[in-house]
């Protein structure tokens, strides 16, 4: 105990070496998209339990993690991120949609569906949504609905829209919607305000009893 390793590289780092890290130190996962691979999540959680170290998932650009955690197992969570097409990246079949958004200059829905399927398509762009999956382990990556939108008219803002809805009877239930506008360059993957949020997560981890 006493050491904290912080990953700010790529989801493959946690998938390939996260278990070894947790055998020697606490581990802050800067790319929580890695948890979208169910086997990776299982291995990391088991390694943390086995070695007594802590696996931290920073909130990044996600707003209201504590509220999400309180509503876990009794609600739904949908997170939509809107960025400039130049920030989209994209793997596999999503590359064509990103290219069309760049060339067409119109607002384009790139993906909408379970977070587990969307994460591998844009591994560097959905960490905010992945933090939601970590905050709501009952819903997890299969229960969280993810949406990715490319909008060339967004002025470089990274917009995170989140809707948390409880399960209620007769159509009457608690529903909370938040919209976070994070300043960022037209081609930037991460908004500038995320740095401060990251710093807060890092300080919180380093002041925990386990660290």
Tab-separated table of C-alpha atoms in Angstrom:
chain	number	residue	atom	x	y	z
A	1	UNK	CA	0.000	0.000	0.000
A	2	UNK	CA	0.951	3.662	-0.241
A	3	UNK	CA	1.626	3.892	-3.986
A	4	UNK	CA	-0.831	5.031	-6.629
A	5	UNK	CA	-0.366	4.361	-10.352
A	6	UNK	CA	-2.355	6.658	-12.650
A	7	UNK	CA	-3.080	5.562	-16.228
A	8	UNK	CA	-3.684	8.301	-18.812
A	9	UNK	CA	-2.729	6.405	-21.950
A	10	UNK	CA	-5.123	3.942	-23.591
A	11	UNK	CA	-7.630	1.255	-22.505
A	12	UNK	CA	-5.221	-1.472	-23.594
A	13	UNK	CA	-2.899	-0.569	-20.689
A	14	UNK	CA	-5.454	-1.652	-18.104
A	15	UNK	CA	-6.395	-4.700	-20.113
A	16	UNK	CA	-2.814	-5.850	-20.476
A	17	UNK	CA	-1.174	-4.801	-17.231
A	18	UNK	CA	-3.837	-3.707	-14.766
A	19	UNK	CA	-3.710	-6.903	-12.749
A	20	UNK	CA	0.053	-6.642	-12.291
A	21	UNK	CA	-0.259	-3.020	-11.183
A	22	UNK	CA	-2.944	-3.887	-8.631
A	23	UNK	CA	-0.613	-6.495	-7.220
A	24	UNK	CA	1.736	-3.716	-6.092
A	25	UNK	CA	-0.229	-0.446	-5.830
A	26	UNK	CA	-3.572	1.289	-6.061
A	27	UNK	CA	-4.600	1.937	-9.653
A	28	UNK	CA	-6.485	4.937	-11.065
A	29	UNK	CA	-8.014	4.048	-14.404
A	30	UNK	CA	-7.909	7.093	-16.677
A	31	UNK	CA	-9.442	5.098	-19.528
A	32	UNK	CA	-12.450	3.415	-17.898
A	33	UNK	CA	-13.579	2.315	-21.352
A	34	UNK	CA	-11.351	-0.684	-20.607
A	35	UNK	CA	-13.993	-1.922	-18.180
A	36	UNK	CA	-16.360	-2.371	-21.122
A	37	UNK	CA	-14.645	-5.663	-21.781
A	38	UNK	CA	-16.467	-7.749	-19.213
A	39	UNK	CA	-13.498	-10.049	-18.704
A	40	UNK	CA	-11.179	-7.090	-18.042
A	41	UNK	CA	-13.551	-5.652	-15.465
A	42	UNK	CA	-13.837	-9.005	-13.702
A	43	UNK	CA	-10.070	-9.525	-13.623
A	44	UNK	CA	-9.343	-6.025	-12.289
A	45	UNK	CA	-12.007	-6.210	-9.585
A	46	UNK	CA	-10.759	-9.608	-8.480
A	47	UNK	CA	-7.137	-8.416	-8.467
A	48	UNK	CA	-8.067	-5.425	-6.304
A	49	UNK	CA	-9.944	-7.662	-3.863
A	50	UNK	CA	-7.207	-10.257	-3.812
A	51	UNK	CA	-4.336	-7.851	-3.194
A	52	UNK	CA	-6.159	-5.372	-0.979
A	53	UNK	CA	-5.394	-2.463	-3.318
A	54	UNK	CA	-8.007	-0.055	-4.689
A	55	UNK	CA	-9.190	0.398	-8.258
A	56	UNK	CA	-10.230	4.028	-8.780
A	57	UNK	CA	-12.393	5.300	-11.654
A	58	UNK	CA	-12.161	9.116	-11.904
A	59	UNK	CA	-15.320	10.948	-12.895
A	60	UNK	CA	-13.618	12.824	-15.746
A	61	UNK	CA	-16.255	15.028	-17.416
A	62	UNK	CA	-19.184	13.181	-15.821
A	63	UNK	CA	-21.456	15.217	-13.577
A	64	UNK	CA	-23.411	13.815	-10.630
A	65	UNK	CA	-21.618	10.518	-9.974
A	66	UNK	CA	-22.925	10.337	-6.417
A	67	UNK	CA	-26.515	10.749	-7.613
A	68	UNK	CA	-26.018	8.036	-10.221
A	69	UNK	CA	-24.667	5.709	-7.554
A	70	UNK	CA	-27.678	6.377	-5.311
A	71	UNK	CA	-30.103	5.512	-8.112
A	72	UNK	CA	-28.223	2.441	-9.293
A	73	UNK	CA	-30.320	-0.764	-9.372
A	74	UNK	CA	-33.525	1.258	-9.357
A	75	UNK	CA	-33.297	3.307	-12.508
A	76	UNK	CA	-31.882	3.897	-15.962
A	77	UNK	CA	-29.000	6.001	-17.224
A	78	UNK	CA	-28.514	7.499	-20.665
A	79	UNK	CA	-25.461	9.609	-21.539
A	80	UNK	CA	-25.002	11.436	-24.849
A	81	UNK	CA	-21.774	13.183	-25.846
A	82	UNK	CA	-21.673	15.785	-28.617
A	83	UNK	CA	-18.346	16.886	-30.082
A	84	UNK	CA	-16.869	18.310	-33.231
A	85	UNK	CA	-16.526	15.666	-35.991
A	86	UNK	CA	-12.733	16.189	-35.852
A	87	UNK	CA	-12.808	14.941	-32.245
A	88	UNK	CA	-14.702	11.784	-33.073
A	89	UNK	CA	-12.006	9.368	-34.161
A	90	UNK	CA	-13.788	6.082	-34.612
A	91	UNK	CA	-12.932	2.467	-35.270
A	92	UNK	CA	-14.434	-0.072	-37.661
A	93	UNK	CA	-17.696	0.827	-39.360
A	94	UNK	CA	-17.945	4.069	-37.373
A	95	UNK	CA	-15.092	5.579	-39.416
A	96	UNK	CA	-17.432	6.010	-42.390
A	97	UNK	CA	-19.980	7.908	-40.315
A	98	UNK	CA	-17.296	10.198	-38.886
A	99	UNK	CA	-15.940	10.895	-42.390
A	100	UNK	CA	-19.468	11.659	-43.624
A	101	UNK	CA	-20.015	14.062	-40.716
A	102	UNK	CA	-16.764	15.869	-41.498
A	103	UNK	CA	-17.547	16.085	-45.207
A	104	UNK	CA	-21.245	16.866	-44.889
A	105	UNK	CA	-21.001	19.567	-42.241
A	106	UNK	CA	-24.253	18.481	-40.598
A	107	UNK	CA	-25.141	17.185	-37.144
A	108	UNK	CA	-24.813	13.398	-37.253
A	109	UNK	CA	-25.737	10.698	-34.740
A	110	UNK	CA	-22.744	8.387	-34.798
A	111	UNK	CA	-23.943	5.776	-32.351
A	112	UNK	CA	-26.822	5.054	-29.999
A	113	UNK	CA	-27.093	1.858	-28.012
A	114	UNK	CA	-25.541	-0.066	-25.112
A	115	UNK	CA	-22.316	1.422	-23.804
A	116	UNK	CA	-20.541	-1.934	-24.006
A	117	UNK	CA	-20.927	-2.055	-27.799
A	118	UNK	CA	-20.166	1.632	-28.357
A	119	UNK	CA	-17.006	1.861	-26.271
A	120	UNK	CA	-14.684	-0.146	-28.540
A	121	UNK	CA	-15.741	1.981	-31.524
A	122	UNK	CA	-14.373	5.191	-29.993
A	123	UNK	CA	-12.106	4.046	-27.123
A	124	UNK	CA	-10.624	7.501	-26.472
A	125	UNK	CA	-13.916	9.383	-26.628
A	126	UNK	CA	-16.351	7.607	-24.336
A	127	UNK	CA	-14.479	7.630	-21.023
A	128	UNK	CA	-17.094	9.986	-19.568
A	129	UNK	CA	-19.813	7.488	-20.356
A	130	UNK	CA	-17.646	4.673	-19.031
A	131	UNK	CA	-17.339	6.558	-15.741
A	132	UNK	CA	-21.142	6.386	-15.604
A	133	UNK	CA	-20.965	2.633	-16.046
A	134	UNK	CA	-18.494	2.498	-13.170
A	135	UNK	CA	-20.669	4.698	-10.959
A	136	UNK	CA	-23.666	2.453	-11.613
A	137	UNK	CA	-22.332	-1.116	-11.387
A	138	UNK	CA	-25.856	-2.494	-11.189
A	139	UNK	CA	-26.601	-1.103	-14.656
A	140	UNK	CA	-23.052	-1.550	-15.869
A	141	UNK	CA	-21.936	-1.281	-19.456
A	142	UNK	CA	-24.941	-3.220	-20.747
A	143	UNK	CA	-27.552	-1.146	-18.905
A	144	UNK	CA	-26.159	2.321	-19.657
A	145	UNK	CA	-27.362	3.767	-22.962
A	146	UNK	CA	-24.671	5.691	-24.833
A	147	UNK	CA	-25.113	8.215	-27.612
A	148	UNK	CA	-22.388	9.803	-29.724
A	149	UNK	CA	-23.097	12.876	-31.849
A	150	UNK	CA	-20.834	14.827	-34.222
A	151	UNK	CA	-21.847	18.477	-34.556
A	152	UNK	CA	-19.695	20.844	-36.657
A	153	UNK	CA	-21.694	23.838	-35.404
A	154	UNK	CA	-20.804	23.182	-31.776
A	155	UNK	CA	-18.009	25.744	-31.665
A	156	UNK	CA	-15.521	23.324	-30.140
A	157	UNK	CA	-17.632	22.608	-27.055
A	158	UNK	CA	-17.839	19.100	-25.649
A	159	UNK	CA	-21.427	18.661	-24.504
A	160	UNK	CA	-22.346	15.855	-22.119
A	161	UNK	CA	-26.089	15.331	-21.687
A	162	UNK	CA	-27.116	12.850	-19.011
A	163	UNK	CA	-30.575	11.593	-18.083
A	164	UNK	CA	-31.108	9.481	-14.986
A	165	UNK	CA	-34.595	8.051	-14.518
A	166	UNK	CA	-35.868	5.972	-11.643
A	167	UNK	CA	-38.256	3.093	-12.159
A	168	UNK	CA	-41.710	4.116	-10.970
A	169	UNK	CA	-45.284	2.989	-11.300
A	170	UNK	CA	-48.005	4.590	-13.378
A	171	UNK	CA	-45.587	6.659	-15.402
A	172	UNK	CA	-44.684	8.795	-12.380
A	173	UNK	CA	-40.993	8.598	-11.539
A	174	UNK	CA	-38.023	10.797	-10.742
A	175	UNK	CA	-36.103	11.973	-13.795
A	176	UNK	CA	-33.039	14.235	-13.756
A	177	UNK	CA	-31.387	15.698	-16.851
A	178	UNK	CA	-28.084	17.575	-16.772
A	179	UNK	CA	-26.165	19.226	-19.595
A	180	UNK	CA	-22.462	19.975	-19.176
A	181	UNK	CA	-20.685	22.199	-21.701
A	182	UNK	CA	-16.935	21.628	-21.524
A	183	UNK	CA	-14.704	23.984	-23.566
A	184	UNK	CA	-12.354	22.219	-25.939
A	185	UNK	CA	-10.589	22.731	-29.232
A	186	UNK	CA	-12.240	21.594	-32.460
A	187	UNK	CA	-10.101	18.481	-32.697
A	188	UNK	CA	-9.459	17.865	-29.013
A	189	UNK	CA	-10.493	14.546	-27.509
A	190	UNK	CA	-10.682	15.939	-23.961
A	191	UNK	CA	-12.269	19.214	-22.852
A	192	UNK	CA	-10.156	21.681	-20.916
A	193	UNK	CA	-12.332	21.621	-17.766
A	194	UNK	CA	-11.804	17.887	-17.435
A	195	UNK	CA	-8.289	18.503	-16.122
A	196	UNK	CA	-9.615	20.146	-12.963
A	197	UNK	CA	-12.103	17.344	-12.424
A	198	UNK	CA	-9.316	14.822	-12.876
A	199	UNK	CA	-7.213	16.640	-10.305
A	200	UNK	CA	-10.072	16.442	-7.814
A	201	UNK	CA	-10.378	12.689	-8.369
A	202	UNK	CA	-6.636	12.280	-7.920
A	203	UNK	CA	-6.635	14.233	-4.644
A	204	UNK	CA	-9.609	12.240	-3.408
A	205	UNK	CA	-7.824	8.966	-4.133
A	206	UNK	CA	-4.625	10.053	-2.437
A	207	UNK	CA	-6.480	11.057	0.740
A	208	UNK	CA	-8.363	7.788	1.061
A	209	UNK	CA	-7.464	5.345	3.853
A	210	UNK	CA	-6.279	2.798	1.291
A	211	UNK	CA	-3.735	5.094	-0.377
